Coordinates of C-alpha atoms and ligand atoms in Angstrom, one line a residue:
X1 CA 41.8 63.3 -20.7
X2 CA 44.6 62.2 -17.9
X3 CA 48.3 62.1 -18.7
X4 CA 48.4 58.9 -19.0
X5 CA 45.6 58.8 -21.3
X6 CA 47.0 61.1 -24.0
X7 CA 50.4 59.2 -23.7
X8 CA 48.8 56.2 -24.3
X9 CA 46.3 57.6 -27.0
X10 CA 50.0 58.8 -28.9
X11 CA 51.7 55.4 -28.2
X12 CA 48.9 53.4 -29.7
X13 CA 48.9 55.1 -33.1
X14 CA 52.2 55.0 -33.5
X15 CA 52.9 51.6 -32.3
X16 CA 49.3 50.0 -33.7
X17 CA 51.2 47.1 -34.7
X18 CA 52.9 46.2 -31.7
X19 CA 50.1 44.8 -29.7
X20 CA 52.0 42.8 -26.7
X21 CA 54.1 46.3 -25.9
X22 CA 50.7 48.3 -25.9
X23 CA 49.3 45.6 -23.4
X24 CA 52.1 46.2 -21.3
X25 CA 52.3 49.8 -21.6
X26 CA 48.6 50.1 -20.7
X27 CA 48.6 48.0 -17.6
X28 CA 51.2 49.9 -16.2
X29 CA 49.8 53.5 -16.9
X30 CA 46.6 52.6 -15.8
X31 CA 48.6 51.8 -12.2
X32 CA 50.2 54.2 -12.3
X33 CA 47.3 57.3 -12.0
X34 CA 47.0 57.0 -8.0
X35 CA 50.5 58.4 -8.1
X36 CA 50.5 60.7 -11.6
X37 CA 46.9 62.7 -9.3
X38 CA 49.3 63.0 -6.3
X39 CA 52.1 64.9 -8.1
X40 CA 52.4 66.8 -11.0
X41 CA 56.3 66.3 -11.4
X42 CA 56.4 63.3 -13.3
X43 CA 54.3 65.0 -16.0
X44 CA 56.1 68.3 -15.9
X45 CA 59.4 66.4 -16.3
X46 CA 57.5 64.2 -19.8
X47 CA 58.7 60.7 -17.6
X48 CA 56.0 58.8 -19.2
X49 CA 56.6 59.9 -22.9
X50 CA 60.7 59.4 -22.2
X51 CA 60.5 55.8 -20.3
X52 CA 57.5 54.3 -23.1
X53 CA 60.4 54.8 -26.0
X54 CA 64.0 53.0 -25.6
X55 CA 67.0 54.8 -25.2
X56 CA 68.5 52.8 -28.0
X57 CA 66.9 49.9 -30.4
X58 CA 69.6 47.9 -32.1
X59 CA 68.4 45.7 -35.3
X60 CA 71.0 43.6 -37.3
X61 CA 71.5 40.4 -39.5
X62 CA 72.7 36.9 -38.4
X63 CA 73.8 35.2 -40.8
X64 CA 75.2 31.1 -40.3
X65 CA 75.4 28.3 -41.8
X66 CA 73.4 25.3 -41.3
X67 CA 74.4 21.3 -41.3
X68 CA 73.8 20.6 -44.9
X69 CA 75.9 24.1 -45.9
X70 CA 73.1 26.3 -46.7
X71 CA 73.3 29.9 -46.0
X72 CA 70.4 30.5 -43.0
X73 CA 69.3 34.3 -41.9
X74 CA 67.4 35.7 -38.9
X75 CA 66.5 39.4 -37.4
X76 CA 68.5 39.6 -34.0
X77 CA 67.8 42.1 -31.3
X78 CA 68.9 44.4 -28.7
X79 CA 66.3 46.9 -26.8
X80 CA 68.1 48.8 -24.4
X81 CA 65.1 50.2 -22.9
X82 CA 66.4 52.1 -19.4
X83 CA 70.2 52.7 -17.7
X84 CA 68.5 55.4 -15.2
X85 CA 69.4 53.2 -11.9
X86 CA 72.2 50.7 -13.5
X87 CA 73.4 49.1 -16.8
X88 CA 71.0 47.5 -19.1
X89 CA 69.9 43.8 -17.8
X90 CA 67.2 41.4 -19.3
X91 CA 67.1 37.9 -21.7
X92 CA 67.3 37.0 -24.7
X93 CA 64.5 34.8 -26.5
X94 CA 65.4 32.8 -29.4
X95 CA 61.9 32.3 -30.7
X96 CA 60.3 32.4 -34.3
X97 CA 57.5 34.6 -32.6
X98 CA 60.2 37.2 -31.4
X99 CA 59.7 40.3 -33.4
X100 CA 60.4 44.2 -32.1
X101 CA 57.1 44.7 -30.2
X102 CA 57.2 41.6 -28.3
X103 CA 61.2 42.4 -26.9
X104 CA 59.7 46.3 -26.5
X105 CA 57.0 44.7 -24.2
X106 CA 59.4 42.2 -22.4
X107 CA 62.1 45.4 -22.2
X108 CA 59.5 48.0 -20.7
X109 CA 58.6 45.6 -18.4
X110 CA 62.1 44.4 -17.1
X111 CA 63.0 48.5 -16.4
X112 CA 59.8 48.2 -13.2
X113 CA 61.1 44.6 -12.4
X114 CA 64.7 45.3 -12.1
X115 CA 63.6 48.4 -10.1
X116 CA 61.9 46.5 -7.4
X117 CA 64.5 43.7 -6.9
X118 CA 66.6 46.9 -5.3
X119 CA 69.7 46.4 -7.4
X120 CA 71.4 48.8 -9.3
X121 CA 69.9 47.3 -12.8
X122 CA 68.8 49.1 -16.0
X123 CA 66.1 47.2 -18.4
X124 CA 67.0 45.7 -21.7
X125 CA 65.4 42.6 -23.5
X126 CA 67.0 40.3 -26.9
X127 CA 66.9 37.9 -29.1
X128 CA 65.8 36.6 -32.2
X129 CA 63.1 34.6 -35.0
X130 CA 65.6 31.7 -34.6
X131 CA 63.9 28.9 -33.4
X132 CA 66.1 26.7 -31.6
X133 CA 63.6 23.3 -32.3
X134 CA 65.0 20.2 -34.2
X135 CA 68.3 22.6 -34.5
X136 CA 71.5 20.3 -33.8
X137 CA 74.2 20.7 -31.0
X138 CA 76.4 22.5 -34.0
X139 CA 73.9 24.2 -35.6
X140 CA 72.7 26.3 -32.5
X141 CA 76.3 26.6 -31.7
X142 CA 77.0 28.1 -35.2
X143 CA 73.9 30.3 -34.3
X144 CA 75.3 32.0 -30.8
X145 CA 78.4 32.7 -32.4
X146 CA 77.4 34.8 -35.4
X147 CA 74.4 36.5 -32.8
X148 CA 77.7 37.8 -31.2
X149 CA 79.5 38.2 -33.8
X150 CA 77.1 41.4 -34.2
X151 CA 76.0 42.0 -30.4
X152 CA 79.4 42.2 -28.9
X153 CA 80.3 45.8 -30.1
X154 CA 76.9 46.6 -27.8
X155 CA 77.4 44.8 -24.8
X156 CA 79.9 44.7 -21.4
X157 CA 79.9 44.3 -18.0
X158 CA 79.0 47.6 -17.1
X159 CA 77.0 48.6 -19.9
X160 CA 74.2 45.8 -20.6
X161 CA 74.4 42.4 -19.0
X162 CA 72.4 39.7 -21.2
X163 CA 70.7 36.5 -19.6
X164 CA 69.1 33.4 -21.0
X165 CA 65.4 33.9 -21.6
X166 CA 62.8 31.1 -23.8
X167 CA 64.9 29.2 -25.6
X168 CA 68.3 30.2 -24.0
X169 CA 69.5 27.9 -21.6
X170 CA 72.7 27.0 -19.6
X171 CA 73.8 25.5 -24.0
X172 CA 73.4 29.0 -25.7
X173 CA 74.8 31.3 -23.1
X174 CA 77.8 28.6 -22.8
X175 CA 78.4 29.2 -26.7
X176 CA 77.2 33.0 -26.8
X177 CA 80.1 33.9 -24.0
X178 CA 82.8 31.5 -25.5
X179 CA 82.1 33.7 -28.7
X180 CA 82.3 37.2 -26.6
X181 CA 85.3 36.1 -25.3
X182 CA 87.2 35.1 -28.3
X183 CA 85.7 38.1 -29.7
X184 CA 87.5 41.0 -27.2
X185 CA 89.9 38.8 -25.6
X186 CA 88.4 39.6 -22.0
X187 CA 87.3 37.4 -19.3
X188 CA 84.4 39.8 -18.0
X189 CA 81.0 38.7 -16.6
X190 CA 79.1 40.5 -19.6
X191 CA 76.4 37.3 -19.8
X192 CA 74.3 35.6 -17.0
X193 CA 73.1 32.3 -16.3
X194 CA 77.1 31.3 -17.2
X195 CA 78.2 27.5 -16.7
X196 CA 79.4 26.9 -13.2
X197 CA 82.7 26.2 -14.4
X198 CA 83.3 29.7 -16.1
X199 CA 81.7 32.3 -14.1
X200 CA 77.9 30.8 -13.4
X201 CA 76.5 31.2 -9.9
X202 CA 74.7 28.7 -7.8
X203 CA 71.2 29.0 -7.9
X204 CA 71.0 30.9 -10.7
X205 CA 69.1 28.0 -12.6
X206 CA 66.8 27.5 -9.9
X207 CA 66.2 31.3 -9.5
X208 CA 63.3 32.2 -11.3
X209 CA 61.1 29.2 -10.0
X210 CA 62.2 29.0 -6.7
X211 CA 61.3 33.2 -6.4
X212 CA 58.1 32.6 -7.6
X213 CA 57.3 30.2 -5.0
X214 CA 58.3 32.3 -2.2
X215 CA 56.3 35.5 -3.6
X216 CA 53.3 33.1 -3.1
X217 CA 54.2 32.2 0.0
X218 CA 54.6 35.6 1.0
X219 CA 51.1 36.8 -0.5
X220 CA 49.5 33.7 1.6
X221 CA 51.5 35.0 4.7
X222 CA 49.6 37.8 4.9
X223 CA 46.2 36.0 5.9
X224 CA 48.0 33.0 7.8
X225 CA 48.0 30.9 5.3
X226 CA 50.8 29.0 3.6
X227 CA 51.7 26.4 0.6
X228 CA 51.8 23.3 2.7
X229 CA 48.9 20.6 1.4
X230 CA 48.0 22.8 -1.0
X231 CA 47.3 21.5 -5.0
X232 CA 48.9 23.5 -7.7
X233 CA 48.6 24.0 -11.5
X234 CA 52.1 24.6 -13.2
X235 CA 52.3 26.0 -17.1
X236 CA 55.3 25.7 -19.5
X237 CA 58.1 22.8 -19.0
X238 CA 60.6 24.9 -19.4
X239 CA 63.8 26.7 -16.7
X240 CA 61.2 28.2 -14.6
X241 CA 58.7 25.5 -14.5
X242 CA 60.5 22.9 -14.0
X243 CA 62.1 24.8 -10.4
X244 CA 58.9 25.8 -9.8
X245 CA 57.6 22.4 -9.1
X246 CA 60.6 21.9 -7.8
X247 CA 60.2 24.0 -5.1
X248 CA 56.5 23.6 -4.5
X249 CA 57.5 19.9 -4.0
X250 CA 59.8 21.1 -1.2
X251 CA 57.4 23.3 1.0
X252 CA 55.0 20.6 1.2
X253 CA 52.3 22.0 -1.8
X254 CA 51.8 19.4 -4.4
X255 CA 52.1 20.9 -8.5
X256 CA 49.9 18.2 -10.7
X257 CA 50.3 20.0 -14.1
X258 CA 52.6 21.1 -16.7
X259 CA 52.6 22.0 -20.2
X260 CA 54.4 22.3 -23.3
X261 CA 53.9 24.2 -26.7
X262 CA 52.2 20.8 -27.7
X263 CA 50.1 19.4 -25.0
X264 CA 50.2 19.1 -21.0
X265 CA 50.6 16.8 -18.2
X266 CA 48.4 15.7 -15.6
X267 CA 50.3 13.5 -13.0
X268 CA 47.6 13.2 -9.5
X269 CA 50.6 12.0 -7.8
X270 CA 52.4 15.2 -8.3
X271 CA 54.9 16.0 -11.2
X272 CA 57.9 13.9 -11.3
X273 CA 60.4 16.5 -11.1
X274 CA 63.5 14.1 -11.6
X275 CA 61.8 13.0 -14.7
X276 CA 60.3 16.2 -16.1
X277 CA 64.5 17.5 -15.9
X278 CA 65.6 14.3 -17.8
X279 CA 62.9 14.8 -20.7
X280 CA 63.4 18.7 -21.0
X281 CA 67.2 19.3 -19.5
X282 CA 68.3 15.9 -20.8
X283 CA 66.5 14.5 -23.7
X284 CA 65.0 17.9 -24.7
X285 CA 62.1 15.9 -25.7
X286 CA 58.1 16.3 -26.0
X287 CA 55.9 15.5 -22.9
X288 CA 55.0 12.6 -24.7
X289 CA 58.0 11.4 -23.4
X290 CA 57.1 12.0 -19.5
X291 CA 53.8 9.8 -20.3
X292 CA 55.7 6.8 -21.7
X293 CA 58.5 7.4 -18.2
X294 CA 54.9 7.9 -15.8
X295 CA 52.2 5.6 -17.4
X296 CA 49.8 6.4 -14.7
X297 CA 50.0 10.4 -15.8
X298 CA 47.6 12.1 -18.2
X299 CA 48.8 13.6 -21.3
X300 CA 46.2 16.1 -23.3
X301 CA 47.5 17.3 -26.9
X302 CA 46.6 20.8 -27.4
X303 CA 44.5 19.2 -30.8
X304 CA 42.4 18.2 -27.6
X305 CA 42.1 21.6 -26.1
X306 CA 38.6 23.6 -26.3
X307 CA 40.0 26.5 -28.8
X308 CA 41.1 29.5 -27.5
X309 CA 41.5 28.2 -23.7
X310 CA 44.8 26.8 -22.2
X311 CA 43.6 23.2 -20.7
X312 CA 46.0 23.3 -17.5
X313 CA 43.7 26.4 -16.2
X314 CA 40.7 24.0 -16.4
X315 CA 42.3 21.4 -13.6
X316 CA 40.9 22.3 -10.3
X317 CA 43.9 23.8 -8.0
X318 CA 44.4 25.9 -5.0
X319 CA 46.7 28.3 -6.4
X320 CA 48.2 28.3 -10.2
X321 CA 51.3 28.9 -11.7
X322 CA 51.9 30.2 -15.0
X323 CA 55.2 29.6 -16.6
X324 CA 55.5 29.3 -20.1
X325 CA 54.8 32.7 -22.0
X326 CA 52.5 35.7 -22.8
X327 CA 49.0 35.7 -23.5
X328 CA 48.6 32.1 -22.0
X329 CA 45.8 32.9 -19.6
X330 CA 42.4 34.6 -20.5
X331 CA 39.5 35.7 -19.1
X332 CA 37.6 32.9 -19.9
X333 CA 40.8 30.8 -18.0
X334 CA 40.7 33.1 -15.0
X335 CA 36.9 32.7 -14.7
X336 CA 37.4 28.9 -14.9
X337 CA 40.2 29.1 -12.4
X338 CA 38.1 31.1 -10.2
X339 CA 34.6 28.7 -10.5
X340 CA 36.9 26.0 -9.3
X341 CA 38.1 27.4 -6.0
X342 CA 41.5 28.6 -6.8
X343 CA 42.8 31.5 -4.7
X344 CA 46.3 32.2 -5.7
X345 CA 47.6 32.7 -9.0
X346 CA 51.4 33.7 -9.2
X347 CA 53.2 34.5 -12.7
X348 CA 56.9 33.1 -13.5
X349 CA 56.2 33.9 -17.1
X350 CA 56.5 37.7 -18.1
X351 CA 52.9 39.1 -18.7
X352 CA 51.4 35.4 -18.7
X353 CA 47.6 36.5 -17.9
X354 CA 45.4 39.1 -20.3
X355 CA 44.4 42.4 -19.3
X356 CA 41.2 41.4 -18.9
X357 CA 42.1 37.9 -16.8
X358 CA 43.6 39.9 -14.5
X359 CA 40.5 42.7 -13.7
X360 CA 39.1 39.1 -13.0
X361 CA 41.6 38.3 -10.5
X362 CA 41.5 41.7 -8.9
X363 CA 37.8 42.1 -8.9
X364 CA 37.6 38.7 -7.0
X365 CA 40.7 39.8 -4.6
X366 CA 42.4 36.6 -4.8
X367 CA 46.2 36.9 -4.5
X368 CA 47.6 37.9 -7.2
X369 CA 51.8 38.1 -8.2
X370 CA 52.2 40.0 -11.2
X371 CA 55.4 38.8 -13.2
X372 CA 57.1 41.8 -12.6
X373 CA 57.1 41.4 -8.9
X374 CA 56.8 37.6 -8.8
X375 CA 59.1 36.0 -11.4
X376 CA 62.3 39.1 -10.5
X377 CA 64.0 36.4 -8.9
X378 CA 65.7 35.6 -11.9
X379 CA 67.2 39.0 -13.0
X380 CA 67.9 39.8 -8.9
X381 CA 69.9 36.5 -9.0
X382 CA 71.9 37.1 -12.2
X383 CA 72.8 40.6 -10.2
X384 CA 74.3 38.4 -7.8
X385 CA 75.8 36.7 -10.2
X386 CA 77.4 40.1 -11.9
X387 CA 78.4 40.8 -8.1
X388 CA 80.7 37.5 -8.2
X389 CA 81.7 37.8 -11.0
X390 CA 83.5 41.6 -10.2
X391 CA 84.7 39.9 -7.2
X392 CA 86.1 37.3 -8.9
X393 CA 84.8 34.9 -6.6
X394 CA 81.9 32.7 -5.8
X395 CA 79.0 31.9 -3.1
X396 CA 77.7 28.8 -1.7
X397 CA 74.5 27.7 -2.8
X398 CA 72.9 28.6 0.8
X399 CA 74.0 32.2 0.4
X400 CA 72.7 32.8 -3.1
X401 CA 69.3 31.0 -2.6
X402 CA 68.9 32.7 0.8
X403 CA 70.0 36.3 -0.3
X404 CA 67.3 35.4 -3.2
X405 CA 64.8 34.3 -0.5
X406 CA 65.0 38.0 1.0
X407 CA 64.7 39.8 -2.0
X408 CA 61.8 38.0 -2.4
X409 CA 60.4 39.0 0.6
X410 CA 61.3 42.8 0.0
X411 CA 59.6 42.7 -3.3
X412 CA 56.3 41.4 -1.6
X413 CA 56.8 44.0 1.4
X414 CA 57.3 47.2 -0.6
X415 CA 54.8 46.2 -3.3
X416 CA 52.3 45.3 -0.4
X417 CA 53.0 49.1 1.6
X418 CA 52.8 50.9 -2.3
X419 CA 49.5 49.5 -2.5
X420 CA 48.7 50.5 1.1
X421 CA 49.9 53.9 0.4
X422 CA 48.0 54.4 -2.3
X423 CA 44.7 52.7 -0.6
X424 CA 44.4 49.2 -2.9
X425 CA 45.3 47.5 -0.2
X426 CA 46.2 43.8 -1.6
X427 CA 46.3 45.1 -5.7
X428 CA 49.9 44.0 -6.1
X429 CA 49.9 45.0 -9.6
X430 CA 49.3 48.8 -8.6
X431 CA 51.7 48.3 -5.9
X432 CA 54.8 47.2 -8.1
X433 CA 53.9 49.2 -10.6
X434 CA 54.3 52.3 -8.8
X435 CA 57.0 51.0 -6.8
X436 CA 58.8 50.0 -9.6
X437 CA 58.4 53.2 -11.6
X438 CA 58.9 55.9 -8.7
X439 CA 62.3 54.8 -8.3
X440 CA 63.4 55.1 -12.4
X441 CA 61.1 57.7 -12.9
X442 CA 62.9 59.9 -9.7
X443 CA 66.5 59.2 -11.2
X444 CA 65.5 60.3 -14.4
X445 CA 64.9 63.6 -13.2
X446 CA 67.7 63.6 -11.0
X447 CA 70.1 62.8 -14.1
X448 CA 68.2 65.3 -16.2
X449 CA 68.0 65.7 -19.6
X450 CA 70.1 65.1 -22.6
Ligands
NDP1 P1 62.1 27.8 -21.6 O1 62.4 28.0 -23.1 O2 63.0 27.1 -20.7 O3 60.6 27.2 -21.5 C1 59.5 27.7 -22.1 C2 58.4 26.8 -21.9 O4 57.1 27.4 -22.3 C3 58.5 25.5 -22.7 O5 57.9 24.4 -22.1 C4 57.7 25.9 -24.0 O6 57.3 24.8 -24.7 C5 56.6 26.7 -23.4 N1 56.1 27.6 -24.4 C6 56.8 28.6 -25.0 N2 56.1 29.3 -25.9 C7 54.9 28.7 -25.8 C8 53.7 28.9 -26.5 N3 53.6 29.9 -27.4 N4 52.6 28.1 -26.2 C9 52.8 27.1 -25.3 N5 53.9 26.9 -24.6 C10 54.9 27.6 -24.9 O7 61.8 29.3 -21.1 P2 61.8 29.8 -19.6 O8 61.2 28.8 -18.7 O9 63.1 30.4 -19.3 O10 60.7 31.0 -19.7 C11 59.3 30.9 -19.5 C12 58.7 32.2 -19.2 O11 59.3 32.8 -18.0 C13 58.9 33.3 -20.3 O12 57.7 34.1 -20.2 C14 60.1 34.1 -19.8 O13 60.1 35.4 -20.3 C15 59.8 34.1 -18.3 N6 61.0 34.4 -17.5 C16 62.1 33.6 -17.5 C17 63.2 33.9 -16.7 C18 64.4 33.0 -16.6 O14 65.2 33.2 -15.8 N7 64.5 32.0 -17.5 C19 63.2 35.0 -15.8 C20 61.9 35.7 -15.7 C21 60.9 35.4 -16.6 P3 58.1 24.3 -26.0 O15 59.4 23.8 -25.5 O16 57.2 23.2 -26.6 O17 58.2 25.5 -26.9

């Protein structure tokens, strides 16, 4: 049995329960054995049984009260997975299917991410069962404050860096750093995705989206090919969906669907992006609410989907775009997907397609962006954000989306040459995988062991 293998085997006995960290585990061990048969070091140095276990799992109790008086309680979270190459840096979810495998998964994950964006970041993930739906402006308040009532002692601008993540927008990182900073009395950019009034950089809501779209653009580069013309299928209504039409809209490519935890949109004329912000951002309505703004779109209540398939991946598309969450695209999807001509899929959700939908995607060398590689725009912009934030000063716009548009470009590049390297030429998911890791993994051992 390989290295990897007997990891794994240990990992999957212990953690049996924790299905969505296994998943992630495996994909990346399974990329990473090119590299673990070209050097024994990483085994001799145990890399792979020290970076699969956080270096510190915080669990504790948020307790608030909610509009009619009544005592609530939720689990919150902190997994502070990796600080080899910079302090911790990752989201927090507030959703009731948050739980401590699903943060270990979106943790593990982050450490590769941050790794290829080239910044000096760490991997962390949190958040908590709270689900933010039907919750009033006061009551979510109420929330943030007693979530850092407990997180703050855990927290700082050089130690671990929070961001906003599924339902943690511009609202709850406003509330969650107005609590941090009544809390220790300091001004210090320990939270990103701020307000721009207090701290927030420009294109920081745009980031995640936007990235995404220029990863595709740079995987159709590399045959002469590009966005412009081209129909696109968009999951999820949420931050990175909603810039990732944006964007398409701006390079000339046309996105058609999007989706929510209740049904999805169909708009032929393209989605209206001014009116998608004022029913999410605004309104923080249902898609319902787009149909009734845009007659002539489509709505489809999940109650209408075909069970255990996720209806936007049945709309015929030239390249697709998932956004919401994990697990949203099987194989069954990807086949689908495939049968109907589409050639690039590109994921702003973290770990979005299946193990198995992905083989599919390989198999078939389509291109492929793997969230770690395609959605790190976020996490590279909040970096920039920490940057300004030191400085005590603030970018333009132009400077933040075009030092974004680079990273971008440098992600694709060395992801592309590690695949090269490694002769997959094109498997993207072995190239930032290995790309991601070599980096942590060599710091580890250069920080040795304690
Ligand atoms: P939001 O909360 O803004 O939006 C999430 C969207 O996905 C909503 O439309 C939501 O619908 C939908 N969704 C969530 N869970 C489900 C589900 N189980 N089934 C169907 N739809 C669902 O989150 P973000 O846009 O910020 O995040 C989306 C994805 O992108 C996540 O995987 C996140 O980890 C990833 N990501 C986000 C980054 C960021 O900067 N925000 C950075 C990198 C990755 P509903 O409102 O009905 O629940």
């Amino acid at each position: 049995m390989s290295y990897s293998q007997v990891v794994y085997d240990r990992l999957s006995k212990i953690y049996a329960h924790q299905s969505e960290y296994l998943q992630a585990v495996l994909e990346v061990l399974v990329s990473l054995e090119p590299l673990l048969k070209s050097t024994n070091i990483y085994e001799k140095n145990k890399i792979l049984e020290r970076i699969t276990e956080p270096e510190r799992l915080i669990q504790f109790k948020v307790e608030w009260l909610d509009d009619k008086g009544e005592i609530q309680v939720n689990k919150g979270y902190r997994v502070q997975f990796n600080s080899a190459i910079g302090p911790y840096k990752g989201g927090l979810r507030f959703h009731p299917s948050v739980n401590e495998g699903v943060l270990k998964f979106l943790g593990f994950e982050q450490i590769f991410k941050n790794s290829l964006t080239g910044l000096p970041i760490g991997g962390a993930k949190g958040g908590s069962d709270f689900d933010p739906k039907g919750k009033s402006d006061n009551e979510i308040m109420r929330f943030c404050q007693s979530f850092m009532l407990n997180l703050y002692r855990h927290i700082g601008a050089t130690v671990d860096v929070p961001a906003g993540d599924i339902g943690v927008g511009g609202r709850e990182i406003g509330y969650l750093y107005g609590a941090y900073k009544k809390i220790t009395n300091t001004y210090e950019g320990v939270l990103t995705g701020k307000g721009l009034n207090f701290g927030g950089s420009l294109a920081r809501t745009e980031a995640t989206g936007y990235g995404t779209v220029y990863f595709a653009r740079e995987m159709l580069k590399t045959k002469n090919d590009a966005l412009e013309g081209k129909i696109c299928t968009v999951s999820g209504a949420g931050n990175v969906a909603i810039y990732c039409c944006e964007k398409l809209h701006q390079v000339g490519a046309k996105p058609i669907t999007v989706s929510d935890s209740r049904g999805m949109i169909l708009d032929e004329n393209g989605i209206n992006v001014d009116v998608l912000k004022q029913v999410k951002e605004v309104e923080r309505a249902s898609l319902t609410r787009y149909k009734e703004l845009v007659p002539s779109a489509k709505y489809i209540s999940v109650d209408e989907y075909k069970k255990g398939t996720n209806a936007v991946w049945s709309v015929k598309c030239d390249a697709a775009f998932p956004c919401a969450t994990q697990n949203e695209l099987n194989k069954e999807d990807a086949i689908t997907l495939l049968n109907n001509g589409c050639k690039l899929v590109a994921e702003g959700a973290n770990m979005p397609s299946s193990i198995d939908a992905i083989n599919v995607f390989l198999d078939a060398k389509i291109h492929y962006g793997p969230a770690k590689a395609a959605n790190a725009g976020g996490v590279a912009t909040s970096e920039l954000e920490m940057q300004q934030n030191a400085s005590m000063c603030s970018w333009s716009f132009e400077k933040v989306d075009s030092k974004l548009n680079d990273i971008m470009t440098h992600i694709h590049e060395n992801a592309a040459m590690t695949a090269k390297e490694f002769k997959a030429d094109g498997n993207l998911v072995l190239g930032a995988n290995i790309a991601g890791f070599r980096k942590v993994a060599d710091s580890m051992i250069a920080l040795g062991v304690m």
